[in-house]
Amino acid sequence: MTATTPTTDLAVQATGVGKVFPTKAGDVAALTEVELEVKAGEFVSLIGPSGCGKSTLLRLIADLDQASSGELTIFGKPARRARIDQDYGIAFQQAGLLPWRTVAANIGLPLELHKVGKAERDARVAELAELVGLTDFVDRYPDQLSGGMQQRVAIARSLAARPKLLLMDEPFGALDEMTREYLQGELTRIAAETGAAVVFVTHSIPEAVFLSDRVVVMSPRPGRITDVIETGLGEVRDEALRESPAYFEKVTAVREALHGTKVERANER
Ligand SMILES: Nc1ncnc2c1ncn2[C@@H]1O[C@H](COP(=O)(O)OP(=O)(O)OP(=O)(O)O)[C@@H](O)[C@H]1O
């Protein structure tokens, strides 16, 4: 649903990207020399301690803020152009729903902006509401829903226009563990089905590994990428994967990268 045809199979390309926030206490180097390529259809998580610049990087990609240095393109276009063309869907930690619109009208908003006809819109909204388990709540208003339900509405909305890129900032952070695991599975299935690339910010190592093709590890002061771990876990992301040795191995690899040291395993002591 892009107004301009993508010119590259790279969903995101960041070259030497830096971001400095001037503050009263001096400049804060939120990001420095970030090199990142996300291929079309690839699932990439950003993980790292608080303040390492994960959200800042996602906001630059979404054109919600501008880089101080370097170059950033989305499907070969400047971030501003990609925003105007609505090349990506966004789901952030705050659901950001419009309180005067029902659940259905919130989910359907991107479709209205894309001028999709009412019948098609209604069908797609019903499909998405079912996907996130909110079929019985489509006529409710956001303030009549729990925080987790509001978040599910936001996720459904981000998927409405079947974007080729999803930008997600801890979208499952406020959910209970069961719902979270369920939606993780759903998200990988949807991403695979739609061929969408995903850039996903999380604090959870298991979540990053379960979801991703690559986990990008970041470090603060200044915010930068310190490691990139390929999970190599293949297409199928199901419950059996969470119990598999290959999965645990990658969880350990990401933990070690985050700590900057080898984590001693119990049976090696
Ligand atoms: N608008 C701003 N003005 C000044 N400093 C900012 C601003 N936004 C972010 N920062 C600083 O930039 C750095 C990176 O912040 P950012 O929110 O991107 O980190 P994060 O990795 O997403 O953290 P968290 O995991 O806590 O969400 C931090 O030092 C933060 O204080």
Short mmCIF file of C-alpha atoms and ligand atoms in Angstrom, two decimals:
data_model
loop_
_atom_site.label_atom_id
_atom_site.label_comp_id
_atom_site.label_asym_id
_atom_site.label_seq_id
_atom_site.Cartn_x
_atom_site.Cartn_y
_atom_site.Cartn_z
CA MET A 1 0.00 0.00 0.00
CA THR A 2 2.82 2.35 -0.72
CA ALA A 3 2.46 5.42 -2.85
CA THR A 4 5.99 4.97 -4.12
CA THR A 5 7.46 1.62 -5.14
CA PRO A 6 10.29 0.53 -2.84
CA THR A 7 13.62 0.76 -4.61
CA THR A 8 15.49 -1.73 -2.45
CA ASP A 9 14.90 -4.98 -0.60
CA LEU A 10 16.33 -3.40 2.53
CA ALA A 11 13.50 -2.41 4.85
CA VAL A 12 15.83 -0.29 6.98
CA GLN A 13 19.34 0.94 6.34
CA ALA A 14 21.14 3.03 8.95
CA THR A 15 24.63 4.25 8.09
CA GLY A 16 26.72 6.02 10.74
CA VAL A 17 23.59 7.22 12.51
CA GLY A 18 24.08 9.39 15.57
CA LYS A 19 21.69 11.26 17.82
CA VAL A 20 22.66 13.93 20.32
CA PHE A 21 20.12 15.51 22.68
CA PRO A 22 21.24 18.91 23.95
CA THR A 23 20.22 19.24 27.61
CA LYS A 24 20.91 21.80 30.35
CA ALA A 25 23.46 19.39 31.82
CA GLY A 26 25.23 19.11 28.45
CA ASP A 27 24.87 16.99 25.33
CA VAL A 28 23.54 13.43 25.68
CA ALA A 29 24.92 11.07 23.02
CA ALA A 30 21.85 8.84 22.74
CA LEU A 31 23.22 7.03 19.68
CA THR A 32 26.59 6.93 18.02
CA GLU A 33 27.78 5.39 14.74
CA VAL A 34 24.84 3.02 14.34
CA GLU A 35 25.15 0.68 11.36
CA LEU A 36 22.08 -1.47 10.83
CA GLU A 37 20.46 -3.18 7.89
CA VAL A 38 17.11 -4.91 8.19
CA LYS A 39 16.21 -6.97 5.15
CA ALA A 40 12.67 -7.14 3.78
CA GLY A 41 10.81 -9.77 5.80
CA GLU A 42 13.46 -9.99 8.49
CA PHE A 43 12.61 -9.90 12.22
CA VAL A 44 15.16 -7.91 14.21
CA SER A 45 15.00 -7.17 17.95
CA LEU A 46 16.85 -4.38 19.72
CA ILE A 47 17.84 -5.25 23.28
CA GLY A 48 20.00 -3.54 25.88
CA PRO A 49 19.95 -1.83 29.27
CA SER A 50 17.81 1.20 29.97
CA GLY A 51 19.14 4.30 28.23
CA CYS A 52 21.11 2.52 25.48
CA GLY A 53 19.06 4.22 22.78
CA LYS A 54 16.65 1.49 21.63
CA SER A 55 13.59 3.74 21.61
CA THR A 56 15.56 6.61 20.11
CA LEU A 57 16.66 4.41 17.20
CA LEU A 58 13.09 3.24 16.61
CA ARG A 59 11.82 6.83 16.76
CA LEU A 60 14.40 7.87 14.15
CA ILE A 61 13.28 5.04 11.86
CA ALA A 62 9.65 6.12 12.36
CA ASP A 63 10.61 9.75 11.63
CA LEU A 64 9.29 10.82 15.03
CA ASP A 65 12.67 12.43 15.58
CA GLN A 66 15.63 13.23 13.31
CA ALA A 67 19.18 11.89 13.40
CA SER A 68 21.97 14.35 14.24
CA SER A 69 24.35 12.57 11.86
CA GLY A 70 24.48 9.71 9.38
CA GLU A 71 21.90 8.45 6.94
CA LEU A 72 18.70 6.51 7.43
CA THR A 73 16.51 5.04 4.70
CA ILE A 74 13.33 2.98 4.77
CA PHE A 75 12.86 0.85 1.63
CA GLY A 76 15.41 3.13 0.03
CA LYS A 77 13.50 6.30 0.89
CA PRO A 78 14.28 9.01 3.41
CA ALA A 79 12.41 8.35 6.70
CA ARG A 80 10.18 11.38 6.10
CA ARG A 81 9.02 10.05 2.72
CA ALA A 82 8.33 6.59 4.18
CA ARG A 83 6.21 8.18 6.91
CA ILE A 84 4.17 10.15 4.39
CA ASP A 85 3.70 6.99 2.29
CA GLN A 86 2.70 5.06 5.46
CA ASP A 87 5.21 2.33 4.65
CA TYR A 88 5.16 1.00 8.21
CA GLY A 89 2.85 0.22 11.10
CA ILE A 90 3.68 1.31 14.61
CA ALA A 91 2.84 -0.25 17.97
CA PHE A 92 4.44 1.35 20.99
CA GLN A 93 4.24 0.62 24.71
CA GLN A 94 1.54 3.24 25.19
CA ALA A 95 -1.36 1.97 23.12
CA GLY A 96 -2.11 5.52 21.89
CA LEU A 97 -5.74 4.82 21.00
CA LEU A 98 -8.22 7.54 20.15
CA PRO A 99 -10.60 7.60 23.16
CA TRP A 100 -13.61 8.82 21.18
CA ARG A 101 -13.42 5.91 18.73
CA THR A 102 -14.61 2.37 19.36
CA VAL A 103 -12.22 -0.58 19.21
CA ALA A 104 -13.38 -1.29 15.65
CA ALA A 105 -12.90 2.33 14.57
CA ASN A 106 -9.44 2.44 16.15
CA ILE A 107 -8.35 -0.75 14.40
CA GLY A 108 -9.77 0.49 11.09
CA LEU A 109 -8.16 3.93 11.24
CA PRO A 110 -5.17 3.15 8.95
CA LEU A 111 -7.62 1.66 6.44
CA GLU A 112 -9.69 4.84 6.48
CA LEU A 113 -6.52 6.83 5.86
CA HIS A 114 -5.79 4.50 2.94
CA LYS A 115 -9.33 5.12 1.67
CA VAL A 116 -10.31 1.45 1.84
CA GLY A 117 -14.06 0.98 1.27
CA LYS A 118 -16.37 0.28 4.22
CA ALA A 119 -17.20 -3.35 3.38
CA GLU A 120 -13.54 -4.34 3.00
CA ARG A 121 -12.64 -2.32 6.08
CA ASP A 122 -15.30 -4.01 8.22
CA ALA A 123 -14.16 -7.45 7.07
CA ARG A 124 -10.51 -6.69 7.83
CA VAL A 125 -11.36 -5.19 11.24
CA ALA A 126 -13.37 -8.31 12.14
CA GLU A 127 -10.44 -10.51 11.08
CA LEU A 128 -7.96 -8.46 13.12
CA ALA A 129 -10.24 -8.30 16.18
CA GLU A 130 -10.46 -12.08 16.10
CA LEU A 131 -6.70 -12.38 15.69
CA VAL A 132 -6.07 -10.44 18.90
CA GLY A 133 -9.01 -12.01 20.74
CA LEU A 134 -11.23 -8.93 20.92
CA THR A 135 -14.19 -9.94 18.78
CA ASP A 136 -16.62 -9.40 21.67
CA PHE A 137 -15.23 -5.94 22.39
CA VAL A 138 -15.29 -4.20 19.02
CA ASP A 139 -18.05 -1.79 20.08
CA ARG A 140 -16.37 -0.79 23.33
CA TYR A 141 -14.35 2.38 23.88
CA PRO A 142 -10.68 2.28 24.97
CA ASP A 143 -11.40 3.43 28.55
CA GLN A 144 -13.67 0.38 28.95
CA LEU A 145 -10.73 -1.99 28.29
CA SER A 146 -7.84 -3.22 30.41
CA GLY A 147 -4.33 -2.01 29.55
CA GLY A 148 -3.52 -5.33 27.93
CA MET A 149 -6.65 -5.23 25.81
CA GLN A 150 -5.86 -1.67 24.71
CA GLN A 151 -2.43 -2.89 23.66
CA ARG A 152 -3.98 -5.66 21.60
CA VAL A 153 -6.11 -3.05 19.83
CA ALA A 154 -2.93 -1.08 19.05
CA ILE A 155 -1.27 -4.20 17.64
CA ALA A 156 -4.29 -4.97 15.48
CA ARG A 157 -4.28 -1.37 14.24
CA SER A 158 -0.58 -1.56 13.33
CA LEU A 159 -1.32 -4.63 11.19
CA ALA A 160 -4.46 -3.26 9.53
CA ALA A 161 -2.90 -1.95 6.34
CA ARG A 162 -0.64 -5.02 5.99
CA PRO A 163 2.52 -2.89 6.16
CA LYS A 164 5.83 -4.26 4.91
CA LEU A 165 7.52 -2.93 8.04
CA LEU A 166 6.35 -2.99 11.65
CA LEU A 167 8.03 -0.84 14.28
CA MET A 168 7.26 -2.10 17.78
CA ASP A 169 8.49 -0.66 21.08
CA GLU A 170 7.85 -3.14 23.91
CA PRO A 171 4.32 -3.78 22.65
CA PHE A 172 3.85 -6.75 24.98
CA GLY A 173 5.54 -5.18 28.02
CA ALA A 174 2.29 -4.56 29.92
CA LEU A 175 0.68 -7.93 29.18
CA ASP A 176 0.37 -10.98 31.42
CA GLU A 177 2.77 -13.80 30.56
CA MET A 178 0.16 -16.07 28.93
CA THR A 179 -1.19 -13.35 26.62
CA ARG A 180 2.34 -12.24 25.90
CA GLU A 181 3.48 -15.68 24.77
CA TYR A 182 0.31 -16.13 22.74
CA LEU A 183 0.79 -12.81 20.95
CA GLN A 184 4.49 -13.53 20.36
CA GLY A 185 3.46 -16.67 18.48
CA GLU A 186 0.79 -14.77 16.59
CA LEU A 187 3.19 -11.99 15.67
CA THR A 188 5.76 -14.38 14.17
CA ARG A 189 2.98 -16.11 12.23
CA ILE A 190 1.59 -12.80 10.93
CA ALA A 191 5.04 -11.47 10.05
CA ALA A 192 5.83 -14.67 8.13
CA GLU A 193 2.45 -14.63 6.36
CA THR A 194 2.58 -10.98 5.36
CA GLY A 195 6.31 -10.95 4.67
CA ALA A 196 6.63 -7.87 6.89
CA ALA A 197 9.97 -6.91 8.37
CA VAL A 198 9.80 -6.13 12.08
CA VAL A 199 12.03 -3.96 14.26
CA PHE A 200 11.10 -4.86 17.83
CA VAL A 201 12.37 -3.22 21.03
CA THR A 202 12.29 -5.40 24.13
CA HIS A 203 13.90 -5.85 27.54
CA SER A 204 13.23 -9.58 27.50
CA ILE A 205 15.99 -11.90 26.29
CA PRO A 206 13.64 -14.92 25.80
CA GLU A 207 11.19 -12.73 23.89
CA ALA A 208 13.93 -11.37 21.62
CA VAL A 209 15.26 -14.86 20.86
CA PHE A 210 11.84 -16.43 20.32
CA LEU A 211 10.77 -13.74 17.85
CA SER A 212 13.88 -12.80 15.95
CA ASP A 213 16.07 -13.73 13.04
CA ARG A 214 18.69 -11.42 14.55
CA VAL A 215 19.06 -9.88 17.99
CA VAL A 216 20.88 -6.55 18.05
CA VAL A 217 22.54 -5.94 21.41
CA MET A 218 23.06 -2.33 22.45
CA SER A 219 25.03 -0.63 25.19
CA PRO A 220 24.68 2.86 26.78
CA ARG A 221 26.91 5.93 27.21
CA PRO A 222 27.12 6.43 24.34
CA GLY A 223 24.26 4.35 22.92
CA ARG A 224 25.64 1.97 20.32
CA ILE A 225 25.38 -1.51 18.84
CA THR A 226 27.83 -3.88 20.52
CA ASP A 227 26.79 -7.25 19.13
CA VAL A 228 24.47 -8.87 16.62
CA ILE A 229 23.36 -12.46 17.18
CA GLU A 230 21.77 -14.57 14.46
CA THR A 231 19.28 -16.93 16.07
CA GLY A 232 19.16 -19.39 13.15
CA LEU A 233 15.97 -20.86 14.65
CA GLY A 234 14.16 -21.17 11.34
CA GLU A 235 10.63 -20.36 10.26
CA VAL A 236 8.59 -22.29 12.80
CA ARG A 237 8.22 -20.47 16.12
CA ASP A 238 5.97 -22.66 18.22
CA GLU A 239 5.73 -23.74 21.84
CA ALA A 240 8.12 -26.67 21.24
CA LEU A 241 10.80 -24.14 20.30
CA ARG A 242 10.67 -22.62 23.79
CA GLU A 243 11.79 -25.99 25.20
CA SER A 244 14.50 -26.70 22.62
CA PRO A 245 18.26 -26.74 23.31
CA ALA A 246 18.88 -24.48 20.28
CA TYR A 247 16.62 -21.84 21.83
CA PHE A 248 18.32 -22.03 25.25
CA GLU A 249 21.70 -21.80 23.56
CA LYS A 250 20.71 -18.51 21.88
CA VAL A 251 19.17 -17.14 25.09
CA THR A 252 22.55 -17.78 26.74
CA ALA A 253 24.42 -16.20 23.82
CA VAL A 254 22.34 -13.01 24.04
CA ARG A 255 22.73 -12.92 27.85
CA GLU A 256 26.49 -13.24 27.48
CA ALA A 257 26.56 -10.50 24.88
CA LEU A 258 24.55 -8.23 27.19
CA HIS A 259 26.82 -8.90 30.14
CA GLY A 260 29.91 -8.68 27.99
CA THR A 261 31.20 -11.90 29.61
CA LYS A 262 30.61 -15.62 29.48
CA VAL A 263 27.76 -16.71 31.75
CA GLU A 264 28.88 -19.69 33.83
CA ARG A 265 26.57 -22.62 33.28
CA ALA A 266 25.53 -24.63 36.36
CA ASN A 267 26.85 -27.92 34.98
CA GLU A 268 30.24 -26.40 34.18
CA ARG A 269 30.98 -25.17 37.68
N1 LIG B 1 14.07 13.99 24.34
C1 LIG B 1 15.20 13.71 25.00
N2 LIG B 1 15.94 14.69 25.56
C2 LIG B 1 17.09 14.41 26.20
N3 LIG B 1 17.59 13.18 26.35
C3 LIG B 1 16.90 12.16 25.82
C4 LIG B 1 15.67 12.36 25.13
N4 LIG B 1 15.20 11.16 24.70
C5 LIG B 1 16.11 10.25 25.12
N5 LIG B 1 17.12 10.84 25.80
C6 LIG B 1 18.31 10.17 26.36
O1 LIG B 1 18.87 9.34 25.35
C7 LIG B 1 19.33 8.12 25.90
C8 LIG B 1 18.64 6.98 25.20
O2 LIG B 1 17.25 6.96 25.56
P1 LIG B 1 16.25 5.87 25.01
O3 LIG B 1 14.90 6.18 25.55
O4 LIG B 1 16.39 5.74 23.55
O5 LIG B 1 16.80 4.54 25.70
P2 LIG B 1 16.16 3.10 25.78
O6 LIG B 1 17.26 2.14 25.50
O7 LIG B 1 14.95 3.02 24.92
O8 LIG B 1 15.74 3.03 27.32
P3 LIG B 1 14.56 2.22 28.04
O9 LIG B 1 14.95 0.77 27.95
O10 LIG B 1 14.63 2.71 29.46
O11 LIG B 1 13.29 2.54 27.36
C9 LIG B 1 19.06 8.20 27.40
O12 LIG B 1 20.22 8.64 28.03
C10 LIG B 1 17.96 9.23 27.50
O13 LIG B 1 18.02 9.89 28.74
#
